[in-house]
PDB file of C-alpha atoms in Angstrom:
ATOM      1  CA  MET A   1     104.893 103.684  60.398  1.00 48.00           C
ATOM      2  CA  ALA A   2     107.943 105.573  61.665  1.00 51.00           C
ATOM      3  CA  ASP A   3     108.166 106.462  65.350  1.00 57.00           C
ATOM      4  CA  PRO A   4     107.297 110.210  65.633  1.00 58.00           C
ATOM      5  CA  THR A   5     109.961 110.722  68.316  1.00 59.00           C
ATOM      6  CA  LEU A   6     112.665 109.318  66.013  1.00 62.00           C
ATOM      7  CA  VAL A   7     111.419 111.469  63.138  1.00 66.00           C
ATOM      8  CA  TYR A   8     111.471 114.579  65.306  1.00 69.00           C
ATOM      9  CA  ARG A   9     114.967 113.702  66.578  1.00 72.00           C
ATOM     10  CA  ARG A  10     116.351 114.536  63.127  1.00 75.00           C
ATOM     11  CA  TYR A  11     115.188 118.132  63.574  1.00 77.00           C
ATOM     12  CA  HIS A  12     115.679 118.487  67.332  1.00 77.00           C
ATOM     13  CA  GLY A  13     119.092 120.099  66.971  1.00 81.00           C
ATOM     14  CA  TYR A  14     117.770 122.814  64.657  1.00 87.00           C
ATOM     15  CA  VAL A  15     114.640 123.521  66.722  1.00 88.00           C
ATOM     16  CA  SER A  16     116.746 123.701  69.903  1.00 89.00           C
ATOM     17  CA  THR A  17     119.230 126.019  68.184  1.00 91.00           C
ATOM     18  CA  ILE A  18     116.486 128.506  67.287  1.00 93.00           C
ATOM     19  CA  ILE A  19     115.220 128.533  70.885  1.00 93.00           C
ATOM     20  CA  CYS A  20     118.724 128.702  72.395  1.00 93.00           C
ATOM     21  CA  VAL A  21     119.944 131.561  70.196  1.00 94.00           C
ATOM     22  CA  THR A  22     116.721 133.522  70.759  1.00 94.00           C
ATOM     23  CA  GLY A  23     116.936 132.911  74.493  1.00 94.00           C
ATOM     24  CA  ILE A  24     120.608 133.868  74.792  1.00 95.00           C
ATOM     25  CA  VAL A  25     120.031 137.140  72.920  1.00 95.00           C
ATOM     26  CA  GLY A  26     116.943 137.893  75.023  1.00 94.00           C
ATOM     27  CA  ASN A  27     118.732 137.161  78.294  1.00 95.00           C
ATOM     28  CA  LEU A  28     121.698 139.348  77.316  1.00 94.00           C
ATOM     29  CA  VAL A  29     119.297 142.217  76.551  1.00 92.00           C
ATOM     30  CA  SER A  30     117.615 141.641  79.932  1.00 92.00           C
ATOM     31  CA  LEU A  31     121.010 141.635  81.658  1.00 91.00           C
ATOM     32  CA  ILE A  32     121.921 144.992  80.077  1.00 89.00           C
ATOM     33  CA  VAL A  33     118.603 146.580  81.065  1.00 88.00           C
ATOM     34  CA  TRP A  34     118.557 145.308  84.663  1.00 86.00           C
ATOM     35  CA  ASN A  35     122.191 146.389  85.183  1.00 84.00           C
ATOM     36  CA  LEU A  36     121.601 150.043  84.332  1.00 77.00           C
ATOM     37  CA  LYS A  37     121.873 152.340  87.343  1.00 58.00           C
ATOM     38  CA  LYS A  38     118.271 153.520  87.161  1.00 55.00           C
ATOM     39  CA  SER A  39     117.056 149.929  87.571  1.00 59.00           C
ATOM     40  CA  GLN A  40     119.256 148.952  90.509  1.00 72.00           C
ATOM     41  CA  LYS A  41     116.871 147.314  92.981  1.00 82.00           C
ATOM     42  CA  PRO A  42     117.351 144.052  94.929  1.00 87.00           C
ATOM     43  CA  THR A  43     114.812 142.193  92.789  1.00 85.00           C
ATOM     44  CA  TYR A  44     116.428 143.448  89.581  1.00 86.00           C
ATOM     45  CA  VAL A  45     119.886 142.405  90.817  1.00 90.00           C
ATOM     46  CA  ILE A  46     118.540 138.855  91.207  1.00 92.00           C
ATOM     47  CA  LEU A  47     116.898 139.070  87.777  1.00 90.00           C
ATOM     48  CA  SER A  48     120.307 140.023  86.329  1.00 92.00           C
ATOM     49  CA  SER A  49     121.837 136.892  87.850  1.00 94.00           C
ATOM     50  CA  LEU A  50     118.898 134.863  86.570  1.00 94.00           C
ATOM     51  CA  ALA A  51     119.580 136.179  83.055  1.00 94.00           C
ATOM     52  CA  ILE A  52     123.234 135.091  83.329  1.00 95.00           C
ATOM     53  CA  ALA A  53     122.282 131.632  84.623  1.00 95.00           C
ATOM     54  CA  ASP A  54     119.703 131.140  81.868  1.00 95.00           C
ATOM     55  CA  SER A  55     122.156 132.323  79.188  1.00 96.00           C
ATOM     56  CA  LEU A  56     124.822 129.863  80.353  1.00 96.00           C
ATOM     57  CA  CYS A  57     122.214 127.106  80.641  1.00 94.00           C
ATOM     58  CA  LEU A  58     121.163 127.684  77.025  1.00 95.00           C
ATOM     59  CA  LEU A  59     124.791 127.976  75.869  1.00 95.00           C
ATOM     60  CA  MET A  60     125.723 124.625  77.434  1.00 94.00           C
ATOM     61  CA  PHE A  61     122.710 122.957  75.860  1.00 91.00           C
ATOM     62  CA  GLN A  62     123.582 124.528  72.502  1.00 93.00           C
ATOM     63  CA  ILE A  63     127.084 123.049  72.682  1.00 93.00           C
ATOM     64  CA  TYR A  64     125.573 119.662  73.572  1.00 89.00           C
ATOM     65  CA  VAL A  65     123.065 119.879  70.708  1.00 88.00           C
ATOM     66  CA  ILE A  66     125.651 120.911  68.106  1.00 88.00           C
ATOM     67  CA  CYS A  67     127.947 118.077  69.102  1.00 86.00           C
ATOM     68  CA  PHE A  68     125.415 115.279  69.615  1.00 82.00           C
ATOM     69  CA  PHE A  69     122.720 116.156  67.062  1.00 80.00           C
ATOM     70  CA  MET A  70     124.628 117.960  64.307  1.00 80.00           C
ATOM     71  CA  VAL A  71     128.305 116.988  64.265  1.00 80.00           C
ATOM     72  CA  MET A  72     127.543 113.452  65.418  1.00 77.00           C
ATOM     73  CA  SER A  73     124.248 111.593  64.919  1.00 71.00           C
ATOM     74  CA  PRO A  74     122.193 110.240  67.849  1.00 67.00           C
ATOM     75  CA  ASN A  75     120.958 107.426  65.575  1.00 65.00           C
ATOM     76  CA  ASP A  76     124.402 106.350  64.322  1.00 66.00           C
ATOM     77  CA  GLU A  77     126.884 105.089  66.920  1.00 67.00           C
ATOM     78  CA  GLU A  78     129.719 105.037  64.381  1.00 70.00           C
ATOM     79  CA  THR A  79     129.776 108.846  64.467  1.00 71.00           C
ATOM     80  CA  TYR A  80     130.481 108.960  68.214  1.00 79.00           C
ATOM     81  CA  THR A  81     134.045 110.183  68.773  1.00 83.00           C
ATOM     82  CA  GLU A  82     135.947 110.297  72.038  1.00 83.00           C
ATOM     83  CA  VAL A  83     136.311 114.098  72.037  1.00 86.00           C
ATOM     84  CA  GLY A  84     132.681 114.472  71.024  1.00 85.00           C
ATOM     85  CA  MET A  85     131.400 112.320  73.887  1.00 86.00           C
ATOM     86  CA  TYR A  86     133.542 114.215  76.408  1.00 90.00           C
ATOM     87  CA  ILE A  87     132.027 117.476  75.132  1.00 90.00           C
ATOM     88  CA  VAL A  88     128.539 115.950  75.390  1.00 87.00           C
ATOM     89  CA  MET A  89     129.150 114.747  78.952  1.00 88.00           C
ATOM     90  CA  ILE A  90     130.710 117.981  80.258  1.00 91.00           C
ATOM     91  CA  SER A  91     128.256 120.331  78.537  1.00 91.00           C
ATOM     92  CA  PHE A  92     125.256 118.350  79.773  1.00 86.00           C
ATOM     93  CA  HIS A  93     126.578 118.311  83.360  1.00 88.00           C
ATOM     94  CA  LEU A  94     127.014 122.095  83.181  1.00 92.00           C
ATOM     95  CA  PHE A  95     123.581 122.495  81.579  1.00 90.00           C
ATOM     96  CA  ILE A  96     122.014 120.740  84.577  1.00 87.00           C
ATOM     97  CA  ALA A  97     124.078 122.852  87.010  1.00 90.00           C
ATOM     98  CA  PHE A  98     123.138 126.188  85.425  1.00 93.00           C
ATOM     99  CA  HIS A  99     119.506 125.142  85.147  1.00 89.00           C
ATOM    100  CA  MET A 100     119.533 124.241  88.837  1.00 89.00           C
ATOM    101  CA  LEU A 101     121.064 127.661  89.555  1.00 93.00           C
ATOM    102  CA  SER A 102     118.300 129.333  87.545  1.00 92.00           C
ATOM    103  CA  THR A 103     115.708 127.414  89.560  1.00 89.00           C
ATOM    104  CA  TRP A 104     116.992 128.485  92.964  1.00 91.00           C
ATOM    105  CA  LEU A 105     117.548 132.076  91.829  1.00 93.00           C
ATOM    106  CA  THR A 106     113.852 132.116  90.859  1.00 90.00           C
ATOM    107  CA  ILE A 107     112.999 130.945  94.375  1.00 91.00           C
ATOM    108  CA  THR A 108     115.319 133.579  95.871  1.00 93.00           C
ATOM    109  CA  MET A 109     113.570 136.237  93.803  1.00 89.00           C
ATOM    110  CA  MET A 110     110.148 135.086  95.036  1.00 88.00           C
ATOM    111  CA  ILE A 111     111.326 135.066  98.673  1.00 91.00           C
ATOM    112  CA  PHE A 112     112.531 138.654  98.332  1.00 91.00           C
ATOM    113  CA  ARG A 113     109.205 139.631  96.761  1.00 86.00           C
ATOM    114  CA  TYR A 114     107.256 137.847  99.488  1.00 88.00           C
ATOM    115  CA  ILE A 115     109.127 139.782 102.181  1.00 90.00           C
ATOM    116  CA  LYS A 116     108.679 143.040 100.245  1.00 86.00           C
ATOM    117  CA  ILE A 117     104.916 142.557  99.919  1.00 84.00           C
ATOM    118  CA  VAL A 118     103.909 140.711 103.097  1.00 84.00           C
ATOM    119  CA  LYS A 119     106.582 141.926 105.568  1.00 85.00           C
ATOM    120  CA  PRO A 120     107.342 145.519 104.484  1.00 83.00           C
ATOM    121  CA  THR A 121     108.866 146.493 107.837  1.00 85.00           C
ATOM    122  CA  LEU A 122     111.358 143.632 107.543  1.00 87.00           C
ATOM    123  CA  ALA A 123     112.028 144.388 103.869  1.00 84.00           C
ATOM    124  CA  SER A 124     113.930 147.610 104.583  1.00 83.00           C
ATOM    125  CA  LYS A 125     116.582 145.552 106.415  1.00 85.00           C
ATOM    126  CA  ALA A 126     116.407 142.183 104.670  1.00 86.00           C
ATOM    127  CA  CYS A 127     115.767 143.158 101.051  1.00 87.00           C
ATOM    128  CA  THR A 128     118.794 145.268 100.221  1.00 89.00           C
ATOM    129  CA  ILE A 129     121.085 145.099  97.211  1.00 90.00           C
ATOM    130  CA  LYS A 130     123.926 143.865  99.437  1.00 91.00           C
ATOM    131  CA  ARG A 131     121.813 141.021 100.837  1.00 92.00           C
ATOM    132  CA  ALA A 132     120.604 140.171  97.337  1.00 93.00           C
ATOM    133  CA  LYS A 133     124.221 139.767  96.183  1.00 93.00           C
ATOM    134  CA  ILE A 134     125.067 137.672  99.271  1.00 94.00           C
ATOM    135  CA  SER A 135     122.032 135.454  98.582  1.00 95.00           C
ATOM    136  CA  ILE A 136     123.102 135.011  94.960  1.00 95.00           C
ATOM    137  CA  ALA A 137     126.611 133.986  96.056  1.00 96.00           C
ATOM    138  CA  ILE A 138     125.280 131.470  98.609  1.00 96.00           C
ATOM    139  CA  VAL A 139     122.860 129.961  96.092  1.00 95.00           C
ATOM    140  CA  THR A 140     125.575 129.699  93.419  1.00 95.00           C
ATOM    141  CA  VAL A 141     128.078 127.912  95.693  1.00 95.00           C
ATOM    142  CA  SER A 142     125.393 125.586  97.089  1.00 92.00           C
ATOM    143  CA  VAL A 143     124.076 124.655  93.659  1.00 90.00           C
ATOM    144  CA  PHE A 144     127.461 123.801  92.180  1.00 89.00           C
ATOM    145  CA  PHE A 145     128.306 121.748  95.263  1.00 89.00           C
ATOM    146  CA  ALA A 146     124.995 119.846  94.952  1.00 85.00           C
ATOM    147  CA  SER A 147     125.329 119.329  91.197  1.00 86.00           C
ATOM    148  CA  SER A 148     128.766 117.735  91.641  1.00 86.00           C
ATOM    149  CA  ALA A 149     126.931 114.600  92.832  1.00 83.00           C
ATOM    150  CA  ASN A 150     126.238 113.846  89.147  1.00 83.00           C
ATOM    151  CA  TYR A 151     129.852 113.901  88.017  1.00 86.00           C
ATOM    152  CA  PRO A 152     130.930 110.353  89.047  1.00 85.00           C
ATOM    153  CA  PHE A 153     127.974 108.738  87.260  1.00 83.00           C
ATOM    154  CA  TYR A 154     129.189 108.461  83.640  1.00 83.00           C
ATOM    155  CA  LYS A 155     132.473 107.879  81.864  1.00 86.00           C
ATOM    156  CA  VAL A 156     133.430 107.846  78.175  1.00 85.00           C
ATOM    157  CA  GLN A 157     133.946 104.235  77.118  1.00 85.00           C
ATOM    158  CA  LYS A 158     135.351 102.809  73.880  1.00 83.00           C
ATOM    159  CA  ILE A 159     132.997 100.354  72.159  1.00 80.00           C
ATOM    160  CA  SER A 160     134.204  97.906  69.507  1.00 75.00           C
ATOM    161  CA  ASN A 161     131.955  96.325  66.883  1.00 69.00           C
ATOM    162  CA  ASN A 162     133.066  92.702  66.377  1.00 66.00           C
ATOM    163  CA  VAL A 163     131.251  92.489  63.036  1.00 66.00           C
ATOM    164  CA  THR A 164     132.666  95.572  61.304  1.00 65.00           C
ATOM    165  CA  ASN A 165     135.809  95.930  63.465  1.00 65.00           C
ATOM    166  CA  ALA A 166     134.856  99.597  63.824  1.00 69.00           C
ATOM    167  CA  SER A 167     135.090 101.368  67.144  1.00 74.00           C
ATOM    168  CA  SER A 168     133.173 104.234  68.657  1.00 79.00           C
ATOM    169  CA  TYR A 169     132.714 105.892  72.040  1.00 81.00           C
ATOM    170  CA  PHE A 170     129.714 106.262  74.293  1.00 81.00           C
ATOM    171  CA  LEU A 171     128.761 107.152  77.859  1.00 80.00           C
ATOM    172  CA  GLU A 172     128.593 104.270  80.301  1.00 83.00           C
ATOM    173  CA  PRO A 173     128.201 104.084  84.092  1.00 81.00           C
ATOM    174  CA  THR A 174     131.485 104.306  85.968  1.00 85.00           C
ATOM    175  CA  GLU A 175     132.818 101.523  88.197  1.00 88.00           C
ATOM    176  CA  PHE A 176     131.672 103.557  91.185  1.00 86.00           C
ATOM    177  CA  THR A 177     128.125 103.608  89.833  1.00 81.00           C
ATOM    178  CA  LYS A 178     128.142  99.878  89.116  1.00 81.00           C
ATOM    179  CA  SER A 179     129.488  98.995  92.568  1.00 86.00           C
ATOM    180  CA  HIS A 180     127.013 101.278  94.385  1.00 83.00           C
ATOM    181  CA  PRO A 181     123.532 100.394  93.085  1.00 77.00           C
ATOM    182  CA  GLU A 182     121.936 102.841  95.515  1.00 78.00           C
ATOM    183  CA  TYR A 183     123.788 105.766  93.920  1.00 81.00           C
ATOM    184  CA  PRO A 184     121.501 106.128  90.824  1.00 76.00           C
ATOM    185  CA  THR A 185     118.435 106.013  93.090  1.00 75.00           C
ATOM    186  CA  ILE A 186     119.868 108.757  95.308  1.00 78.00           C
ATOM    187  CA  LEU A 187     120.559 110.884  92.234  1.00 78.00           C
ATOM    188  CA  LEU A 188     116.978 110.441  91.038  1.00 73.00           C
ATOM    189  CA  TRP A 189     115.638 111.535  94.407  1.00 73.00           C
ATOM    190  CA  ILE A 190     117.983 114.532  94.477  1.00 74.00           C
ATOM    191  CA  TYR A 191     117.026 115.524  90.931  1.00 72.00           C
ATOM    192  CA  GLY A 192     113.328 114.781  91.278  1.00 71.00           C
ATOM    193  CA  VAL A 193     112.755 116.112  94.791  1.00 73.00           C
ATOM    194  CA  VAL A 194     115.450 118.696  95.564  1.00 74.00           C
ATOM    195  CA  VAL A 195     115.805 120.104  92.043  1.00 75.00           C
ATOM    196  CA  LYS A 196     112.189 119.806  90.855  1.00 76.00           C
ATOM    197  CA  ILE A 197     109.435 118.981  93.373  1.00 79.00           C
ATOM    198  CA  ILE A 198     110.604 121.138  96.324  1.00 84.00           C
ATOM    199  CA  PRO A 199     111.225 124.227  94.131  1.00 85.00           C
ATOM    200  CA  ILE A 200     107.846 123.776  92.423  1.00 83.00           C
ATOM    201  CA  LEU A 201     105.983 123.481  95.743  1.00 85.00           C
ATOM    202  CA  THR A 202     107.948 126.403  97.217  1.00 88.00           C
ATOM    203  CA  ILE A 203     107.151 128.648  94.265  1.00 86.00           C
ATOM    204  CA  VAL A 204     103.460 127.692  94.281  1.00 85.00           C
ATOM    205  CA  VAL A 205     103.166 128.374  98.020  1.00 88.00           C
ATOM    206  CA  LEU A 206     104.983 131.728  97.831  1.00 87.00           C
ATOM    207  CA  CYS A 207     102.946 132.868  94.813  1.00 84.00           C
ATOM    208  CA  THR A 208      99.695 131.835  96.506  1.00 85.00           C
ATOM    209  CA  LEU A 209     100.576 133.706  99.703  1.00 85.00           C
ATOM    210  CA  ILE A 210     101.562 136.838  97.771  1.00 83.00           C
ATOM    211  CA  ILE A 211      98.425 136.786  95.605  1.00 82.00           C
ATOM    212  CA  CYS A 212      96.144 136.219  98.634  1.00 83.00           C
ATOM    213  CA  PHE A 213      97.816 139.065 100.531  1.00 82.00           C
ATOM    214  CA  ILE A 214      97.468 141.451  97.572  1.00 79.00           C
ATOM    215  CA  GLN A 215      93.802 140.569  97.096  1.00 78.00           C
ATOM    216  CA  LYS A 216      93.077 141.185 100.780  1.00 79.00           C
ATOM    217  CA  ALA A 217      94.947 144.511 100.638  1.00 74.00           C
ATOM    218  CA  LYS A 218      92.954 145.542  97.539  1.00 71.00           C
ATOM    219  CA  ARG A 219      89.676 144.746  99.262  1.00 74.00           C
ATOM    220  CA  ARG A 220      90.702 146.791 102.306  1.00 73.00           C
ATOM    221  CA  VAL A 221      91.626 149.758 100.093  1.00 64.00           C
ATOM    222  CA  GLN A 222      88.359 149.479  98.155  1.00 64.00           C
ATOM    223  CA  ASP A 223      86.377 149.427 101.407  1.00 62.00           C
ATOM    224  CA  ILE A 224      88.145 152.572 102.582  1.00 65.00           C
ATOM    225  CA  THR A 225      87.999 154.452  99.260  1.00 60.00           C
ATOM    226  CA  GLY A 226      84.517 153.307  98.308  1.00 55.00           C
ATOM    227  CA  GLY A 227      85.557 150.974  95.489  1.00 52.00           C
ATOM    228  CA  VAL A 228      88.546 152.885  94.091  1.00 48.00           C
ATOM    229  CA  SER A 229      91.587 150.620  93.817  1.00 51.00           C
ATOM    230  CA  SER A 230      95.191 151.795  93.975  1.00 48.00           C
ATOM    231  CA  GLY A 231      98.681 150.415  93.816  1.00 51.00           C
ATOM    232  CA  ASP A 232      98.320 148.795  90.389  1.00 56.00           C
ATOM    233  CA  ALA A 233     101.699 150.058  89.240  1.00 50.00           C
ATOM    234  CA  TYR A 234     103.369 148.581  92.330  1.00 53.00           C
ATOM    235  CA  ASN A 235     101.578 145.257  91.854  1.00 66.00           C
ATOM    236  CA  GLN A 236     102.656 145.048  88.199  1.00 72.00           C
ATOM    237  CA  THR A 237     106.134 143.914  89.248  1.00 70.00           C
ATOM    238  CA  THR A 238     104.609 141.245  91.465  1.00 74.00           C
ATOM    239  CA  LYS A 239     102.442 140.065  88.566  1.00 78.00           C
ATOM    240  CA  MET A 240     105.522 139.865  86.325  1.00 79.00           C
ATOM    241  CA  LEU A 241     107.483 137.791  88.840  1.00 76.00           C
ATOM    242  CA  THR A 242     104.482 135.533  89.456  1.00 80.00           C
ATOM    243  CA  VAL A 243     104.141 134.820  85.736  1.00 84.00           C
ATOM    244  CA  ILE A 244     107.862 133.952  85.535  1.00 84.00           C
ATOM    245  CA  ALA A 245     107.480 131.624  88.515  1.00 82.00           C
ATOM    246  CA  PHE A 246     104.459 129.808  87.085  1.00 81.00           C
ATOM    247  CA  ILE A 247     106.142 129.387  83.689  1.00 84.00           C
ATOM    248  CA  TYR A 248     108.858 127.543  85.598  1.00 81.00           C
ATOM    249  CA  VAL A 249     106.272 125.359  87.362  1.00 81.00           C
ATOM    250  CA  PHE A 250     104.434 124.327  84.195  1.00 80.00           C
ATOM    251  CA  THR A 251     107.599 123.594  82.190  1.00 79.00           C
ATOM    252  CA  GLU A 252     109.413 121.690  84.950  1.00 78.00           C
ATOM    253  CA  LEU A 253     106.567 119.701  86.514  1.00 77.00           C
ATOM    254  CA  PRO A 254     106.609 116.802  83.951  1.00 73.00           C
ATOM    255  CA  ILE A 255     110.324 116.069  84.499  1.00 72.00           C
ATOM    256  CA  GLY A 256     109.896 116.359  88.272  1.00 69.00           C
ATOM    257  CA  ILE A 257     107.057 113.824  88.255  1.00 70.00           C
ATOM    258  CA  MET A 258     109.076 111.410  86.086  1.00 67.00           C
ATOM    259  CA  SER A 259     112.103 111.609  88.404  1.00 64.00           C
ATOM    260  CA  PHE A 260     109.933 111.299  91.519  1.00 63.00           C
ATOM    261  CA  ILE A 261     108.169 108.169  90.208  1.00 65.00           C
ATOM    262  CA  SER A 262     111.463 106.641  89.062  1.00 60.00           C
ATOM    263  CA  GLY A 263     112.861 107.009  92.576  1.00 57.00           C
ATOM    264  CA  PHE A 264     110.336 104.450  93.821  1.00 56.00           C
ATOM    265  CA  HIS A 265     111.781 101.765  91.545  1.00 52.00           C
ATOM    266  CA  GLY A 266     114.864 101.255  93.690  1.00 50.00           C
ATOM    267  CA  ASP A 267     117.929  99.909  91.904  1.00 49.00           C
ATOM    268  CA  ASP A 268     116.030  99.848  88.597  1.00 47.00           C
ATOM    269  CA  GLY A 269     114.935 103.469  88.985  1.00 45.00           C
ATOM    270  CA  HIS A 270     117.544 104.928  86.664  1.00 49.00           C
ATOM    271  CA  LEU A 271     116.668 102.402  83.935  1.00 45.00           C
ATOM    272  CA  PHE A 272     112.967 103.172  84.422  1.00 43.00           C
ATOM    273  CA  TYR A 273     113.695 106.907  84.131  1.00 46.00           C
ATOM    274  CA  PHE A 274     115.817 106.332  81.034  1.00 48.00           C
ATOM    275  CA  LEU A 275     113.047 104.340  79.347  1.00 44.00           C
ATOM    276  CA  LEU A 276     110.518 107.066  80.151  1.00 46.00           C
ATOM    277  CA  PHE A 277     112.827 109.873  79.092  1.00 48.00           C
ATOM    278  CA  SER A 278     113.969 108.184  75.882  1.00 49.00           C
ATOM    279  CA  GLY A 279     110.436 108.448  74.505  1.00 52.00           C
ATOM    280  CA  VAL A 280     109.718 112.084  75.269  1.00 62.00           C
ATOM    281  CA  GLY A 281     113.085 113.393  76.426  1.00 66.00           C
ATOM    282  CA  ASP A 282     113.696 115.688  73.466  1.00 71.00           C
ATOM    283  CA  LEU A 283     110.302 117.348  73.940  1.00 74.00           C
ATOM    284  CA  LEU A 284     110.889 117.752  77.689  1.00 74.00           C
ATOM    285  CA  ASP A 285     114.261 119.347  76.935  1.00 78.00           C
ATOM    286  CA  LEU A 286     112.373 121.894  74.826  1.00 82.00           C
ATOM    287  CA  CYS A 287     110.247 122.751  77.890  1.00 81.00           C
ATOM    288  CA  THR A 288     113.420 123.531  79.848  1.00 83.00           C
ATOM    289  CA  LEU A 289     114.797 125.629  76.984  1.00 87.00           C
ATOM    290  CA  ILE A 290     111.550 127.578  76.686  1.00 88.00           C
ATOM    291  CA  ASN A 291     111.591 128.227  80.432  1.00 87.00           C
ATOM    292  CA  SER A 292     115.085 129.715  80.092  1.00 89.00           C
ATOM    293  CA  SER A 293     114.184 131.798  77.038  1.00 91.00           C
ATOM    294  CA  VAL A 294     110.814 133.480  77.547  1.00 89.00           C
ATOM    295  CA  ASN A 295     111.554 135.864  80.435  1.00 88.00           C
ATOM    296  CA  ILE A 296     112.317 138.829  78.183  1.00 89.00           C
ATOM    297  CA  PHE A 297     108.856 138.582  76.602  1.00 90.00           C
ATOM    298  CA  VAL A 298     107.297 138.598  80.082  1.00 87.00           C
ATOM    299  CA  TYR A 299     109.396 141.660  81.027  1.00 87.00           C
ATOM    300  CA  ILE A 300     108.381 143.543  77.884  1.00 87.00           C
ATOM    301  CA  TYR A 301     104.697 142.750  78.354  1.00 85.00           C
ATOM    302  CA  LEU A 302     104.361 143.200  82.129  1.00 82.00           C
ATOM    303  CA  SER A 303     107.152 145.530  83.300  1.00 81.00           C
ATOM    304  CA  PRO A 304     106.728 149.269  82.580  1.00 80.00           C
ATOM    305  CA  ASP A 305     110.216 149.864  84.038  1.00 78.00           C
ATOM    306  CA  PHE A 306     111.784 147.364  81.641  1.00 83.00           C
ATOM    307  CA  ARG A 307     109.963 148.801  78.617  1.00 84.00           C
ATOM    308  CA  ALA A 308     110.874 152.370  79.522  1.00 82.00           C
ATOM    309  CA  ILE A 309     114.577 151.602  80.054  1.00 81.00           C
ATOM    310  CA  LEU A 310     114.758 149.439  76.921  1.00 83.00           C
ATOM    311  CA  LEU A 311     113.124 152.115  74.747  1.00 84.00           C
ATOM    312  CA  ASP A 312     115.380 154.778  76.253  1.00 79.00           C
ATOM    313  CA  ARG A 313     118.484 152.742  75.419  1.00 77.00           C
ATOM    314  CA  MET A 314     117.259 152.074  71.886  1.00 77.00           C
ATOM    315  CA  LYS A 315     116.637 155.804  71.318  1.00 73.00           C
ATOM    316  CA  CYS A 316     120.133 156.598  72.590  1.00 71.00           C
ATOM    317  CA  LYS A 317     121.667 154.089  70.174  1.00 65.00           C
ATOM    318  CA  ILE A 318     119.626 155.414  67.248  1.00 68.00           C
ATOM    319  CA  ASN A 319     120.581 159.039  68.002  1.00 65.00           C
ATOM    320  CA  GLN A 320     124.294 158.277  68.294  1.00 61.00           C
TER     321      GLN A 320
END
């Protein structure tokens, strides 16, 4: 019986393409809506940057998928060309970087919302559009500095087949990686803990604190008004951001756990991670793609502001 993962691998490029194209279009629509003057708020400025990061993340993965799964074949080494493997290596490095940027922009967004909800007196000074843009810049520079730790890991290496005398190219660890056995372990800890586990825990804690605060505030209002609740429209934005945050948690948690466990295997950690990932890696990649693609559907369903602005723009285009 054929291995299901190998069977699926034949279609992975096409499935990923559908998700990537849908996600890129959705994120570009989100970017247009959040950048209109009537929607200029600190949270929406961060959401605009998140849309850009997710679009670039999906674009880099699309380039990787086209090259590795469509132009070349992941099950046929003879199709691996030098240019193709360089494209695969660079696009995948950038995919990780933009995904990391998306992660920390999500955390930035939740921090701003936490201050807005729980510390309203501080919010007037801390949660401004200017500070949102400064935060985005700091996060972007920090993320690309941190992601550069991955760059020395692989190189494109020529491989010769002594039987057929054919040659192909593939990614192999660099001399630096081979001479520093602790380097792969450090990368696993950075990826598993800094990029996955810490963001997941941070998002869960912030969401829990916000939800608890809102529930307490609702109970206080109901006690004062005799059971009549208010502020639902204001809380709708918080609900939308919370849903976005938890989508991130549920789609990223499996990879974070795999990286975290692999870090305990010392010098063999990267091999252990590779063996784990090789079995379910394509499916886990889909989780990341879905995380970068679904925000527009959350906006449409949970954000009255987004729906109103989107419908207004569509009417303007139709009437032109």
